[in-house]
XYZ file of C-alpha atoms in Angstrom:
143
model
C 91.307 118.511 144.856
C 87.882 117.159 145.710
C 87.151 113.454 145.668
C 83.614 111.914 145.223
C 82.031 109.873 148.035
C 82.703 106.727 146.037
C 86.315 107.429 145.660
C 86.486 108.036 149.424
C 84.568 104.916 150.119
C 86.835 102.741 147.925
C 89.842 104.450 149.556
C 88.749 104.011 152.968
C 87.190 100.487 152.538
C 88.933 99.007 149.449
C 87.353 95.868 148.175
C 89.228 92.599 147.242
C 92.611 93.596 148.675
C 95.429 91.093 149.145
C 97.683 88.661 147.314
C 96.151 85.699 145.773
C 98.543 82.728 146.240
C 96.753 80.566 143.536
C 96.038 83.105 140.917
C 95.736 82.072 137.304
C 97.123 85.570 136.046
C 98.941 88.297 137.866
C 99.544 91.775 136.179
C 101.745 94.414 137.658
C 101.793 97.938 136.194
C 103.366 101.110 137.487
C 103.848 104.750 136.716
C 107.325 106.049 137.360
C 106.256 109.631 137.286
C 103.847 109.447 140.243
C 105.085 106.204 141.994
C 101.838 104.292 141.825
C 102.175 100.525 141.353
C 99.346 98.187 141.012
C 99.265 94.433 141.103
C 96.135 92.501 140.073
C 95.381 88.892 140.641
C 92.809 86.885 138.658
C 91.289 83.392 139.080
C 89.615 82.078 136.072
C 87.028 79.182 135.873
C 85.611 78.274 132.528
C 86.481 81.612 130.953
C 85.022 83.654 133.757
C 86.967 85.781 136.302
C 85.630 83.983 139.492
C 87.939 85.763 141.733
C 90.101 89.023 141.738
C 92.233 90.859 144.199
C 94.874 93.573 144.177
C 97.687 95.255 146.057
C 98.288 98.831 145.247
C 100.954 101.127 146.443
C 99.801 104.764 145.736
C 97.601 107.487 146.444
C 93.793 107.470 147.258
C 92.835 107.483 143.565
C 95.091 104.634 142.775
C 93.704 102.451 145.660
C 90.173 103.524 144.545
C 90.513 102.819 141.016
C 92.051 99.356 141.809
C 89.152 98.444 144.229
C 86.329 99.322 141.904
C 88.043 97.805 138.867
C 88.028 94.537 140.844
C 84.309 94.845 141.482
C 83.609 95.617 137.864
C 85.309 92.437 136.478
C 84.564 89.851 139.048
C 82.049 87.326 137.744
C 82.483 88.504 134.212
C 83.820 86.540 131.143
C 87.348 87.514 130.145
C 86.084 89.218 127.079
C 83.902 91.521 129.128
C 86.628 92.271 131.487
C 88.878 93.120 128.540
C 86.350 95.728 127.585
C 86.858 97.587 130.892
C 88.088 101.142 129.976
C 89.638 103.796 132.240
C 86.641 106.020 131.380
C 84.228 103.341 132.813
C 86.345 103.298 136.040
C 86.199 107.002 136.331
C 82.496 106.936 135.776
C 81.811 104.209 138.261
C 83.735 106.376 140.808
C 81.609 109.337 139.979
C 84.746 111.146 138.543
C 88.387 111.879 139.386
C 90.347 115.135 139.442
C 92.046 115.495 136.184
C 95.458 115.142 137.616
C 94.500 111.626 138.811
C 92.989 110.199 135.702
C 96.306 108.357 135.097
C 95.203 106.030 137.882
C 92.179 104.776 135.964
C 94.491 104.086 132.950
C 96.715 101.993 135.390
C 93.700 100.043 136.694
C 92.610 99.168 133.071
C 96.197 97.964 132.408
C 96.555 95.926 135.484
C 93.379 94.101 134.379
C 94.819 93.658 130.825
C 98.141 92.724 132.165
C 96.668 90.043 134.469
C 94.742 88.547 131.578
C 97.767 88.449 129.346
C 99.552 86.531 132.025
C 96.686 84.141 132.204
C 96.862 83.704 128.389
C 100.624 83.107 128.504
C 100.540 80.727 131.329
C 97.819 78.694 129.412
C 99.327 78.947 125.844
C 96.270 80.875 124.675
C 97.038 83.208 121.610
C 96.130 86.763 121.659
C 96.500 89.937 119.664
C 99.204 92.039 121.363
C 98.105 95.145 119.597
C 94.673 94.776 121.454
C 96.451 95.216 124.750
C 98.532 98.145 124.183
C 97.096 101.729 125.011
C 99.967 103.764 123.974
C 103.570 103.402 123.060
C 105.183 106.386 124.976
C 104.938 105.127 128.650
C 106.465 102.232 130.406
C 103.210 101.064 132.106
C 101.566 100.294 128.883
C 104.262 97.772 127.677
C 103.239 94.273 128.238
C 105.824 92.102 126.874
């Protein structure tokens, strides 16, 4: 299983790591099949993600996808952060081995889960169907 230089860089030197005590939204997702767990924290100012951090328990791909996802959404309006896809995460890392693509899905879902939590905390209505990727795995359920 070969990893790109970007995957190895984000694994060895992850960006935005750590718990955020004053987070406006917290999302936690996991995949029971592989044991990866991601927790994403966001700070929102005037509809823009002003700060983001994560804690991830998992493999090199899980840590790398979490790290790059934080870089991709930091400073972006919530709407742009919601547009983050697992495919964009994979492309930003110059690819992942096929067996590790699920890590990019978890990164996408962690971002969405943190935004859902932000919406819930602030009484902001949202379309729940917009946030579901699939209905056959527990990490995609955001209730």
